[in-house]
Amino acid sequence: MAEMHLLKTPFLLLLITITSLSLFGCGDPVKAQIEQQLPITEQRVAQLGDALSNGQVRNANLINQYADKVQVNKAHLTPLINEFRKDASIDGPMYKALLDRVSTAKNQPQMFDSSQALYNELLNIYQAADPVLYSDALSDPLNVLADMSDGQLPRINSLSKAQSQRANNAQDFGTGEQLIGNPSYGNWQTGSNGMSFWAWYGMYSMMGDVFGRRTSYNDWGRSRNYSYYNDYGRTRYSSPGQLKKQNSLDTRTKKSFSRSGQKFTSPYSKNRTGSSSLSSQSKTAQTSANRFRTNAVKKSSYASKSKSKNSSFRNSNTNTSRGFRRGK
């Protein structure tokens, strides 16, 4: 019996070892990364909320200062101005979008094509919540307020409208054009004629009513001017679903033009000229955006971000409160 026991013991050890290795091999290593990254991303978004509430995000502070100045001369636009004040707080559409994306990643993982897509979304949110990067992203609504001042207030992190328009041979799509294409402020709607037009959300529709005109995707796509979101922040400040919708509209428009023997150049095919004094974080985001454009037609377009970029964002300085002046 002792000999039988000695024979069985090595066999049992071998069986346990093989079973353990088999289970390890069947596991998804990305899921372990997700479990580690999720609380880190949640904490980062919460810290951004604290920074906004405590006045530690530079361009958020400038939004309030610009809003005060614009309201003096354009009191009839107070409802719209107050909407832009929200961008300086946790009630702004960009910050709320980050919260929604975290919630989706945490509670609806089945919404993602793969574990890798979910993990990369968590990295994107983490990077987007960097207060320095977020401050740069706020330059778009901030510069809408600058344009509303009729030249009294300078644009921040951006060339003047005239300079940028000349550099890009761009059309003038009216005050608020920096926000066209940004899903935090509106969306593209396709009419019965197959044409897509920009539709503002809620109070932002005042921009189309007061300052601008109806903007078609066909015109905007070919002749848009610079904006932070479209040229630097799109892959950070859009959910995977929003990016898919943008790419789908772009593909559909190209096919429509092709059937008419024409060529449509994607609004995301190249960066427009117009940025000024952006942070190193935004320059890193631009590199990632260029990579995204190269791989946009591939199903695995979300899998190109690396942990090394994530660590570079984690080490960034979060104290962004500065004075009322241009640049950083």
CSV table of N, CA, C and O in Angstrom, one decimal, residues 26-38 109 114-116 118-119 122:
chain,number,residue,atom,x,y,z
A,26,CYS,N,-5.4,29.5,-20.1
A,26,CYS,CA,-6.7,29.9,-20.6
A,26,CYS,C,-7.1,31.3,-20.1
A,26,CYS,O,-8.1,31.8,-20.6
A,27,GLY,N,-6.5,31.8,-19.1
A,27,GLY,CA,-6.9,33.1,-18.6
A,27,GLY,C,-6.6,34.3,-19.5
A,27,GLY,O,-5.8,34.1,-20.4
A,28,ASP,N,-7.3,35.4,-19.4
A,28,ASP,CA,-7.1,36.5,-20.2
A,28,ASP,C,-6.3,37.5,-19.4
A,28,ASP,O,-6.7,38.2,-18.5
A,29,PRO,N,-5.0,37.7,-19.8
A,29,PRO,CA,-4.1,38.6,-19.1
A,29,PRO,C,-4.6,40.1,-19.1
A,29,PRO,O,-4.3,40.9,-18.2
A,30,VAL,N,-5.4,40.4,-20.2
A,30,VAL,CA,-5.9,41.8,-20.3
A,30,VAL,C,-6.9,42.1,-19.3
A,30,VAL,O,-7.0,43.2,-18.8
A,31,LYS,N,-7.7,41.1,-18.9
A,31,LYS,CA,-8.7,41.3,-17.8
A,31,LYS,C,-8.0,41.6,-16.5
A,31,LYS,O,-8.5,42.4,-15.7
A,32,ALA,N,-6.8,41.1,-16.2
A,32,ALA,CA,-6.1,41.5,-15.0
A,32,ALA,C,-5.7,42.9,-15.1
A,32,ALA,O,-5.7,43.7,-14.1
A,33,GLN,N,-5.3,43.4,-16.3
A,33,GLN,CA,-4.9,44.8,-16.5
A,33,GLN,C,-6.1,45.7,-16.3
A,33,GLN,O,-6.0,46.8,-15.7
A,34,ILE,N,-7.2,45.2,-16.8
A,34,ILE,CA,-8.5,46.0,-16.6
A,34,ILE,C,-8.8,46.2,-15.1
A,34,ILE,O,-9.1,47.3,-14.7
A,35,GLU,N,-8.7,45.1,-14.4
A,35,GLU,CA,-9.0,45.1,-12.9
A,35,GLU,C,-8.1,46.1,-12.2
A,35,GLU,O,-8.5,46.8,-11.3
A,36,GLN,N,-6.8,46.2,-12.7
A,36,GLN,CA,-5.9,47.1,-12.1
A,36,GLN,C,-6.1,48.5,-12.5
A,36,GLN,O,-6.0,49.4,-11.7
A,37,GLN,N,-6.4,48.7,-13.8
A,37,GLN,CA,-6.5,50.1,-14.3
A,37,GLN,C,-7.8,50.8,-13.9
A,37,GLN,O,-7.9,52.0,-13.8
A,38,LEU,N,-8.9,50.0,-13.8
A,38,LEU,CA,-10.2,50.6,-13.5
A,38,LEU,C,-10.2,51.5,-12.3
A,38,LEU,O,-10.6,52.7,-12.4
A,109,PRO,N,-19.3,46.1,-19.5
A,109,PRO,CA,-18.1,45.7,-20.3
A,109,PRO,C,-18.5,45.0,-21.6
A,109,PRO,O,-17.7,45.0,-22.5
A,114,SER,N,-13.8,43.9,-27.4
A,114,SER,CA,-12.9,42.9,-26.8
A,114,SER,C,-12.4,43.5,-25.5
A,114,SER,O,-12.6,44.6,-25.1
A,115,SER,N,-11.7,42.6,-24.7
A,115,SER,CA,-11.0,43.1,-23.5
A,115,SER,C,-10.0,44.2,-23.8
A,115,SER,O,-9.8,45.1,-23.0
A,116,GLN,N,-9.3,44.0,-24.9
A,116,GLN,CA,-8.3,45.0,-25.3
A,116,GLN,C,-8.9,46.4,-25.5
A,116,GLN,O,-8.4,47.4,-25.1
A,118,LEU,N,-11.7,47.5,-24.2
A,118,LEU,CA,-12.1,48.0,-22.9
A,118,LEU,C,-10.9,48.6,-22.2
A,118,LEU,O,-10.9,49.7,-21.6
A,119,TYR,N,-9.8,47.9,-22.2
A,119,TYR,CA,-8.6,48.3,-21.5
A,119,TYR,C,-8.1,49.6,-22.1
A,119,TYR,O,-7.7,50.6,-21.4
A,122,LEU,N,-10.1,52.6,-21.0
A,122,LEU,CA,-9.7,53.0,-19.6
A,122,LEU,C,-8.4,53.9,-19.7
A,122,LEU,O,-8.3,54.9,-18.9
